[in-house]
Amino acid sequence: MSNLFDGKVVIVTGAGGSIGRAAALGFAAEGGRVTVADINADAAAETVELIRKAGGQAMMCAGDLSLAKDVSSLVDATIKQFGQLDCAFNNAGITHPEDGEWNETVFRKIIDVNLTSQMLCIKYEIPHMLARGCGSIVNMSSTMGIISQGDPAVTGYSTSKHAIIGLTRSAALQYAKHNIRVNALCPGVTRTPMLDAVAASSEVMRERLKNYAPLRGIAEPEEIAEAAIWLCSDKSSFVTGHALVADGGFTIQ
Ligand SMILES: NC(=O)c1ccc[n+]([C@@H]2O[C@H](COP(=O)([O-])OP(=O)(O)OC[C@H]3O[C@@H](n4cnc5c(N)ncnc54)[C@H](O)[C@@H]3O)[C@@H](O)[C@H]2O)c1
């Protein structure tokens, strides 16, 4: 255990998933008390268990973070349990089903879960940071938030991730004078169980992933979590409104 987040309380959304879990474990290992939020209660409970086994402090909160009532409950539960809120990694997100078509229902769902949920998180998190006179928020975007692939199968995803950077910059400017920093994180392809399954079933996909980033294949969730932890921490004290790319050089090609 180290102490970058000693005395601090952190919310991590999507913390039952790959990157969110790695980040929640990382924040807790740095002394933070962590609220593990996810729509998947079993996955969130597993993350809490892993944190406690490692000697850290965590609580879970299950809910659909595209709904204002669930985001409000998440923040209320955090304050009730831990008494304060210092940092948030708003990371929960979904991708498209592979239907390859522009589809209004899918588009609305993705905007709700990826983008509106982050607006709601900021809205409910900020008052508690204002009360403390400081705070740091990291919103999960993607390389798909700064480039596009012209692929109709990911139009909604890419739109949501571009808009998250706009949301981040707006909030960063609005709250800079209150000593609250708001940044975005833009990872490239990162290992998830789903990606492993796809790679396991296709030689073509395995080759593509091996050569994805100039630096080296794809990222491990822990490598992306480290970037989120740095952006949330006081180590990045003069960084705000930034969209940090962690993609092994993919987007500079
Ligand atoms: N894996 C990648 O290659 C990659 C690359 C760039 C950006 N990202 C982004 O990173 C974030 C985390 O992705 P991941 O790869 O860890 O995927 P993941 O599927 O492992 O994790 C996402 C988590 O979000 C949760 N979630 C989904 N909808 C929710 C909702 N409405 N309310 C609350 N929780 C909800 C899921 O249950 C899941 O646990 C996402 O925003 C994703 O877009 C991932």
PDB file of C-alpha atoms in Angstrom, residues 30-180:
ATOM      1  CA  GLU A  30      -3.149   4.049  -2.723  1.00  0.00           C
ATOM      2  CA  GLY A  31      -5.172   4.450   0.489  1.00  0.00           C
ATOM      3  CA  GLY A  32      -8.432   5.727  -1.033  1.00  0.00           C
ATOM      4  CA  ARG A  33     -11.847   4.679   0.236  1.00  0.00           C
ATOM      5  CA  VAL A  34     -13.674   3.574  -2.891  1.00  0.00           C
ATOM      6  CA  THR A  35     -17.316   3.364  -3.933  1.00  0.00           C
ATOM      7  CA  VAL A  36     -17.602   0.620  -6.532  1.00  0.00           C
ATOM      8  CA  ALA A  37     -20.553   1.448  -8.798  1.00  0.00           C
ATOM      9  CA  ASP A  38     -21.933  -0.763 -11.553  1.00  0.00           C
ATOM     10  CA  ILE A  39     -25.227  -1.900 -13.053  1.00  0.00           C
ATOM     11  CA  ASN A  40     -23.950  -5.446 -12.541  1.00  0.00           C
ATOM     12  CA  ALA A  41     -24.280  -6.010  -8.781  1.00  0.00           C
ATOM     13  CA  ASP A  42     -22.416  -9.352  -8.778  1.00  0.00           C
ATOM     14  CA  ALA A  43     -19.421  -7.878 -10.611  1.00  0.00           C
ATOM     15  CA  ALA A  44     -19.378  -4.861  -8.284  1.00  0.00           C
ATOM     16  CA  ALA A  45     -19.513  -7.141  -5.229  1.00  0.00           C
ATOM     17  CA  GLU A  46     -16.545  -9.114  -6.610  1.00  0.00           C
ATOM     18  CA  THR A  47     -14.511  -5.923  -6.959  1.00  0.00           C
ATOM     19  CA  VAL A  48     -15.334  -4.897  -3.377  1.00  0.00           C
ATOM     20  CA  GLU A  49     -14.300  -8.346  -2.193  1.00  0.00           C
ATOM     21  CA  LEU A  50     -10.964  -8.096  -4.048  1.00  0.00           C
ATOM     22  CA  ILE A  51     -10.282  -4.670  -2.507  1.00  0.00           C
ATOM     23  CA  ARG A  52     -11.090  -5.868   1.008  1.00  0.00           C
ATOM     24  CA  LYS A  53      -8.958  -8.994   0.574  1.00  0.00           C
ATOM     25  CA  ALA A  54      -6.059  -6.707  -0.375  1.00  0.00           C
ATOM     26  CA  GLY A  55      -6.610  -4.707   2.831  1.00  0.00           C
ATOM     27  CA  GLY A  56      -8.429  -1.731   1.294  1.00  0.00           C
ATOM     28  CA  GLN A  57     -11.743  -0.043   2.042  1.00  0.00           C
ATOM     29  CA  ALA A  58     -14.674  -0.152  -0.361  1.00  0.00           C
ATOM     30  CA  MET A  59     -18.437  -0.176  -0.581  1.00  0.00           C
ATOM     31  CA  MET A  60     -20.629  -1.132  -3.517  1.00  0.00           C
ATOM     32  CA  CYS A  61     -23.537   0.604  -5.138  1.00  0.00           C
ATOM     33  CA  ALA A  62     -25.543  -1.127  -7.869  1.00  0.00           C
ATOM     34  CA  GLY A  63     -27.592   0.942 -10.269  1.00  0.00           C
ATOM     35  CA  ASP A  64     -28.198   2.129 -13.807  1.00  0.00           C
ATOM     36  CA  LEU A  65     -26.123   5.292 -14.042  1.00  0.00           C
ATOM     37  CA  SER A  66     -28.000   6.572 -17.078  1.00  0.00           C
ATOM     38  CA  LEU A  67     -30.817   7.339 -14.598  1.00  0.00           C
ATOM     39  CA  ALA A  68     -30.622  10.474 -12.444  1.00  0.00           C
ATOM     40  CA  LYS A  69     -32.200   8.734  -9.457  1.00  0.00           C
ATOM     41  CA  ASP A  70     -29.525   6.024  -9.428  1.00  0.00           C
ATOM     42  CA  VAL A  71     -26.660   8.515  -9.791  1.00  0.00           C
ATOM     43  CA  SER A  72     -28.130  10.624  -6.989  1.00  0.00           C
ATOM     44  CA  SER A  73     -28.395   7.489  -4.795  1.00  0.00           C
ATOM     45  CA  LEU A  74     -24.792   6.559  -5.612  1.00  0.00           C
ATOM     46  CA  VAL A  75     -23.465   9.917  -4.453  1.00  0.00           C
ATOM     47  CA  ASP A  76     -25.769  10.017  -1.392  1.00  0.00           C
ATOM     48  CA  ALA A  77     -24.685   6.504  -0.370  1.00  0.00           C
ATOM     49  CA  THR A  78     -21.020   7.502  -0.709  1.00  0.00           C
ATOM     50  CA  ILE A  79     -21.477  10.572   1.491  1.00  0.00           C
ATOM     51  CA  LYS A  80     -23.467   8.554   4.036  1.00  0.00           C
ATOM     52  CA  GLN A  81     -20.789   5.862   4.260  1.00  0.00           C
ATOM     53  CA  PHE A  82     -17.579   7.875   3.877  1.00  0.00           C
ATOM     54  CA  GLY A  83     -18.659  11.447   4.748  1.00  0.00           C
ATOM     55  CA  GLN A  84     -17.045  13.196   1.754  1.00  0.00           C
ATOM     56  CA  LEU A  85     -16.206  12.950  -1.940  1.00  0.00           C
ATOM     57  CA  ASP A  86     -12.846  13.972  -3.405  1.00  0.00           C
ATOM     58  CA  CYS A  87     -12.455  12.214  -6.761  1.00  0.00           C
ATOM     59  CA  ALA A  88     -14.501  10.369  -9.355  1.00  0.00           C
ATOM     60  CA  PHE A  89     -13.585   8.173 -12.283  1.00  0.00           C
ATOM     61  CA  ASN A  90     -16.758   8.201 -14.417  1.00  0.00           C
ATOM     62  CA  ASN A  91     -15.898   5.147 -16.463  1.00  0.00           C
ATOM     63  CA  ALA A  92     -19.069   3.072 -17.077  1.00  0.00           C
ATOM     64  CA  GLY A  93     -19.844   2.574 -20.737  1.00  0.00           C
ATOM     65  CA  ILE A  94     -21.174   0.272 -23.422  1.00  0.00           C
ATOM     66  CA  THR A  95     -20.402  -0.405 -27.078  1.00  0.00           C
ATOM     67  CA  HIS A  96     -22.621  -1.246 -30.029  1.00  0.00           C
ATOM     68  CA  PRO A  97     -24.092  -4.602 -30.828  1.00  0.00           C
ATOM     69  CA  GLU A  98     -22.455  -5.557 -34.103  1.00  0.00           C
ATOM     70  CA  ASP A  99     -25.392  -4.784 -36.395  1.00  0.00           C
ATOM     71  CA  GLY A 100     -23.446  -2.463 -38.702  1.00  0.00           C
ATOM     72  CA  GLU A 101     -26.373  -0.106 -39.308  1.00  0.00           C
ATOM     73  CA  TRP A 102     -27.381   3.374 -38.160  1.00  0.00           C
ATOM     74  CA  ASN A 103     -30.027   2.554 -35.611  1.00  0.00           C
ATOM     75  CA  GLU A 104     -31.929   5.189 -33.585  1.00  0.00           C
ATOM     76  CA  THR A 105     -32.706   2.918 -30.638  1.00  0.00           C
ATOM     77  CA  VAL A 106     -29.108   1.805 -30.254  1.00  0.00           C
ATOM     78  CA  PHE A 107     -27.827   5.369 -30.751  1.00  0.00           C
ATOM     79  CA  ARG A 108     -30.095   6.767 -28.011  1.00  0.00           C
ATOM     80  CA  LYS A 109     -29.126   3.974 -25.614  1.00  0.00           C
ATOM     81  CA  ILE A 110     -25.403   4.571 -26.147  1.00  0.00           C
ATOM     82  CA  ILE A 111     -25.753   8.334 -25.700  1.00  0.00           C
ATOM     83  CA  ASP A 112     -27.720   7.715 -22.492  1.00  0.00           C
ATOM     84  CA  VAL A 113     -25.284   5.243 -20.956  1.00  0.00           C
ATOM     85  CA  ASN A 114     -21.985   6.734 -22.164  1.00  0.00           C
ATOM     86  CA  LEU A 115     -22.708  10.474 -22.219  1.00  0.00           C
ATOM     87  CA  THR A 116     -25.806  11.433 -20.215  1.00  0.00           C
ATOM     88  CA  SER A 117     -24.610   9.246 -17.335  1.00  0.00           C
ATOM     89  CA  GLN A 118     -21.362  11.255 -17.186  1.00  0.00           C
ATOM     90  CA  MET A 119     -23.271  14.558 -17.169  1.00  0.00           C
ATOM     91  CA  LEU A 120     -25.385  13.201 -14.307  1.00  0.00           C
ATOM     92  CA  CYS A 121     -22.316  11.983 -12.425  1.00  0.00           C
ATOM     93  CA  ILE A 122     -20.682  15.420 -12.711  1.00  0.00           C
ATOM     94  CA  LYS A 123     -23.929  17.130 -11.667  1.00  0.00           C
ATOM     95  CA  TYR A 124     -24.280  15.104  -8.463  1.00  0.00           C
ATOM     96  CA  GLU A 125     -20.565  14.820  -7.633  1.00  0.00           C
ATOM     97  CA  ILE A 126     -19.649  18.506  -7.958  1.00  0.00           C
ATOM     98  CA  PRO A 127     -21.669  19.915  -5.001  1.00  0.00           C
ATOM     99  CA  HIS A 128     -19.696  17.707  -2.598  1.00  0.00           C
ATOM    100  CA  MET A 129     -16.396  18.800  -4.136  1.00  0.00           C
ATOM    101  CA  LEU A 130     -17.464  22.450  -3.903  1.00  0.00           C
ATOM    102  CA  ALA A 131     -18.152  21.825  -0.225  1.00  0.00           C
ATOM    103  CA  ARG A 132     -14.561  20.550   0.212  1.00  0.00           C
ATOM    104  CA  GLY A 133     -13.025  23.332  -1.860  1.00  0.00           C
ATOM    105  CA  CYS A 134     -11.333  20.895  -4.262  1.00  0.00           C
ATOM    106  CA  GLY A 135     -11.913  17.835  -6.390  1.00  0.00           C
ATOM    107  CA  SER A 136     -10.786  15.857  -9.406  1.00  0.00           C
ATOM    108  CA  ILE A 137     -12.993  14.113 -11.958  1.00  0.00           C
ATOM    109  CA  VAL A 138     -11.897  11.862 -14.825  1.00  0.00           C
ATOM    110  CA  ASN A 139     -14.410  11.022 -17.550  1.00  0.00           C
ATOM    111  CA  MET A 140     -13.803   7.955 -19.687  1.00  0.00           C
ATOM    112  CA  SER A 141     -13.635   8.785 -23.398  1.00  0.00           C
ATOM    113  CA  SER A 142     -11.677   6.742 -25.975  1.00  0.00           C
ATOM    114  CA  THR A 143      -9.420   7.123 -28.988  1.00  0.00           C
ATOM    115  CA  MET A 144     -12.803   6.954 -30.712  1.00  0.00           C
ATOM    116  CA  GLY A 145     -13.433  10.341 -29.081  1.00  0.00           C
ATOM    117  CA  ILE A 146     -10.663  11.988 -31.083  1.00  0.00           C
ATOM    118  CA  ILE A 147     -10.696  10.026 -34.345  1.00  0.00           C
ATOM    119  CA  SER A 148     -13.421   8.201 -36.221  1.00  0.00           C
ATOM    120  CA  GLN A 149     -13.286   5.059 -38.312  1.00  0.00           C
ATOM    121  CA  GLY A 150     -16.168   5.870 -40.659  1.00  0.00           C
ATOM    122  CA  ASP A 151     -17.674   2.608 -39.524  1.00  0.00           C
ATOM    123  CA  PRO A 152     -21.475   2.783 -39.141  1.00  0.00           C
ATOM    124  CA  ALA A 153     -21.271   0.033 -36.541  1.00  0.00           C
ATOM    125  CA  VAL A 154     -19.603   2.412 -34.069  1.00  0.00           C
ATOM    126  CA  THR A 155     -21.200   5.763 -34.961  1.00  0.00           C
ATOM    127  CA  GLY A 156     -23.084   6.158 -31.670  1.00  0.00           C
ATOM    128  CA  TYR A 157     -20.062   5.057 -29.631  1.00  0.00           C
ATOM    129  CA  SER A 158     -17.721   7.456 -31.407  1.00  0.00           C
ATOM    130  CA  THR A 159     -20.255  10.305 -31.120  1.00  0.00           C
ATOM    131  CA  SER A 160     -20.652   9.708 -27.394  1.00  0.00           C
ATOM    132  CA  LYS A 161     -16.893   9.594 -26.820  1.00  0.00           C
ATOM    133  CA  HIS A 162     -16.308  12.832 -28.820  1.00  0.00           C
ATOM    134  CA  ALA A 163     -19.050  14.559 -26.798  1.00  0.00           C
ATOM    135  CA  ILE A 164     -17.502  13.415 -23.508  1.00  0.00           C
ATOM    136  CA  ILE A 165     -14.444  15.523 -24.350  1.00  0.00           C
ATOM    137  CA  GLY A 166     -16.715  18.547 -24.936  1.00  0.00           C
ATOM    138  CA  LEU A 167     -18.512  17.881 -21.663  1.00  0.00           C
ATOM    139  CA  THR A 168     -15.163  17.568 -19.890  1.00  0.00           C
ATOM    140  CA  ARG A 169     -13.836  20.879 -21.253  1.00  0.00           C
ATOM    141  CA  SER A 170     -17.075  22.722 -20.375  1.00  0.00           C
ATOM    142  CA  ALA A 171     -17.074  21.411 -16.816  1.00  0.00           C
ATOM    143  CA  ALA A 172     -13.322  22.040 -16.452  1.00  0.00           C
ATOM    144  CA  LEU A 173     -13.744  25.719 -17.346  1.00  0.00           C
ATOM    145  CA  GLN A 174     -16.864  26.139 -15.238  1.00  0.00           C
ATOM    146  CA  TYR A 175     -15.259  24.749 -12.082  1.00  0.00           C
ATOM    147  CA  ALA A 176     -11.584  25.731 -12.465  1.00  0.00           C
ATOM    148  CA  LYS A 177     -12.054  28.753 -10.180  1.00  0.00           C
ATOM    149  CA  HIS A 178     -13.369  26.361  -7.515  1.00  0.00           C
ATOM    150  CA  ASN A 179     -10.191  24.248  -7.624  1.00  0.00           C
ATOM    151  CA  ILE A 180     -12.005  21.311  -9.207  1.00  0.00           C
TER     152      ILE A 180
END
